[in-house]
Every structure is written in structure tokens, then in C-alpha cells.
Amino acid sequence: MPHHLTRADRVDEQQIRALPKAEVHVHLEGTFALIDLLTLARENGVALPGPAATLFDIATHDEFEAPEVSTGGGSGAGSAGLSGFLRFLDWQCGLVRTADQAARVAYAFAARQSSSGVRYSDVIVNPTHWNRWVGRELALMDALAGGFDAASQDGLCEVNIAYSLLRSQSRAHAEDVVRDLVARAPRRVVALSVDGDEKATGRTGEKFRDAFALAASAGLRRTVHAGESSGPEGVWDALDLLQAERIDHGVRAIEDPALIERLIADGVSLGVCPRSNVTLGIYPDWASHPLPRLVEAGVAVTLNTDDPAPLGSSLESDWAVTAATFGFDLPQMAVFAAQSIEASFADDDIKSRLRHELAAHGAVAPA
Ligand code: ADE
Ligand code: ZN
């Protein structure tokens, strides 16, 4: 565990950017820079739901209500922050209407990742937020893949897609989606995900069991949001019913020692996003976040942003605040970088290249 740090030991954002790493829990929907959002609204002649300068504050602090009907939210006591936030994502993604606009958003994401020193990213895309693409979800995937291809050719971060179901979707819809993915194997889609508000829907493991089983049998990787607005039971369901290889969030697993043991035994990592949890009201402040207890317990933890643009953050800022809050030193941050590489769904070539780059960087503590 990290020792108490003096001020001089503080890990700064420059050191964090320099660490070769992956990011595995970030939603494309949560990465539109304000300037890109304003450009999309102007291109489409769409009025903003509030003052331009404070759009992201509305997204994270108010109970966002768009003029048009939304699909993503739902409400539930204790997760009001999350449900309003999901409605904001619906409004925002509704501004992406052409393949060129989708490719532009994808390219901008890769550039954003590169500017944080992220060499590889699995990005979650939930097409239900992109309401102009209903019935054309795979065309959306194709447009995004084109943007990621262009970014890759320009030497930017390599990106693959985790295609996300929305927790409130029906069993039949989810199975249709996965059958389509398996039959058409869209480029760069490497995983199936489920996100949305667990509190609003209750337990959904049984509902999605067959969809995830089909994905697994076709070689799609699995990552599941759980233990954010649900308790440990959501994480158990992800493991027992959905064959999850990674848990997105999973922080409330800390409440159940048997679950911690199971995560370790199965080698399942948690894609933790402390700033998101604090801003969206899962924990009251950084100091209350269970991240250090999860690390101490021996669970593989990755450190991620979730939705950095509307949360007003960046990966390097979140890592720096994490280091300062919990007294993590640079070697511990390099452990997070190593875990991000191992937990990623990158192919073996990319993984071994990144392992070497991180080792060459020299910040990893000797074993
Ligand atoms: N979609 C985008 N951000 C999310 C979060 N924090 N939880 C669930 N679904 C999400
Ligand atoms: Zn998430």
C-alpha cells in the first residue's frame, strides 16, 4: 500500500499523461467537448436546452429535461443524478445525424484519449442514446469505425467498441441486437455491454442472460455496469448470469467480502470511476470512495473517467486527484496503468506492445 506522501511526492498530470495506458470504462456519449456539441447543434439548427456556457452543469447538477421525449433515464430515489444525466446524453447524441458527424465524434474521441496518454481504449457506445439512428444501429457503428480507422491511420489512440444494451430494454430486443451483431460482425465491435440506471429497473440479469450467452459463444467479450446504483447483488448477477469479464463500476462490491473473493478468484477487474461516482451522487465525496479499500483487498482495479466531458474532467485530472486524495505514488499509478492494459479487450499484439512501453517507461515498482 502507498505510504503517506509529502507534497513533493505528488503525482502531477504531466507524469500521468506520460504513462502508457488503456482506458476501458468510458462512454463515447460522455466525451463530446462543448465546442463539438455547440457545432453539432448549430449544424442541425437545434436550440440549446440552456445557456451554452453552463450546458454541462445542467447535465450533471439539474434534473435534466429535454424538450423531446427521451429513452435513457427513468427515475429512482437516490440516483436522481444518474437518470437526469442519461436524459442529457439522449439529447446530446440526438444531435449526431449524419455519418460524417458520427465519424467526427469518433475521431475526436481518439484524439482526446491520445492527449491523455491513452494508447488503447475500449469505448462503450449505447445506440439507444443516438435516437436518430434507431433501426440503423449498425450503420452508426460503421460510421464510428470509420472515424476510429482515420484516427488510427493518423497515429492516434487505437479504439474498439463495446456495444451497449440499455438496462431498460426488453429481453427480445436485446436478443435481436446480439443476433444482429453476431450475424454481421461490425468492424471494431469487440464486446457486449449493458449500462443505464440499475436503480430504475431493478435486477435485470435474468432478462439479459441469453443475450450475453449468445455473445459469449460468438466470441464477443462482456463488460457489465453493476454495483453503481445497485448493491453487490448487481455484481453477483453480472458474474453468475451474464458471464461478465469486467464490471463497470462495481464499487459496491466492497460491501460483500464473499463477492470480493469471487472477483479475485475469477480475475474480474472493476472499471472504477471515482469522479463520476461523486458527481452523480453514489458517494458524497472523494474521501468516502471505496477505491483504496478495493485496492487493499486485492481486486484488480482500473481507473477511468466514465463521462469526462460533461463531468468536466479528464483522465489525467481524475488520476491526479485520486493519487492526491488517497496518497498513491507514481509506482501505484503505474500499477493502475498495467491493470488497464491487462483488463482491456485489445488484441495480443497491442497488449504486448503496451506492456513493453510501460516497462520501458520505468515507473513500475520492482516485484
Ligand atoms: N451511461 C453513461 N454513463 C453511465 C453511468 N455512469 N452509469 C450507467 N450508464 C451510463
Ligand atoms: Zn459507465
Short mmCIF file of C-alpha atoms and ligand atoms in Angstrom, two decimals, residues 25 27 124 195 225 228 248-249 273 306-307, ligand 2:
data_model
loop_
_atom_site.label_atom_id
_atom_site.label_comp_id
_atom_site.label_asym_id
_atom_site.label_seq_id
_atom_site.Cartn_x
_atom_site.Cartn_y
_atom_site.Cartn_z
CA HIS A 25 -14.67 2.35 -18.96
CA HIS A 27 -18.78 6.16 -22.85
CA ILE A 124 -18.82 1.97 -24.71
CA ASP A 195 -25.45 0.26 -18.97
CA HIS A 225 -22.34 -1.97 -15.43
CA GLU A 228 -23.12 1.58 -9.12
CA ASP A 248 -18.06 -1.27 -14.92
CA HIS A 249 -18.04 0.49 -11.53
CA CYS A 273 -14.66 5.95 -11.99
CA ASP A 306 -16.89 7.25 -17.43
CA ASP A 307 -18.15 10.53 -19.00
ZN ZN B 2 -20.24 3.89 -17.20
#
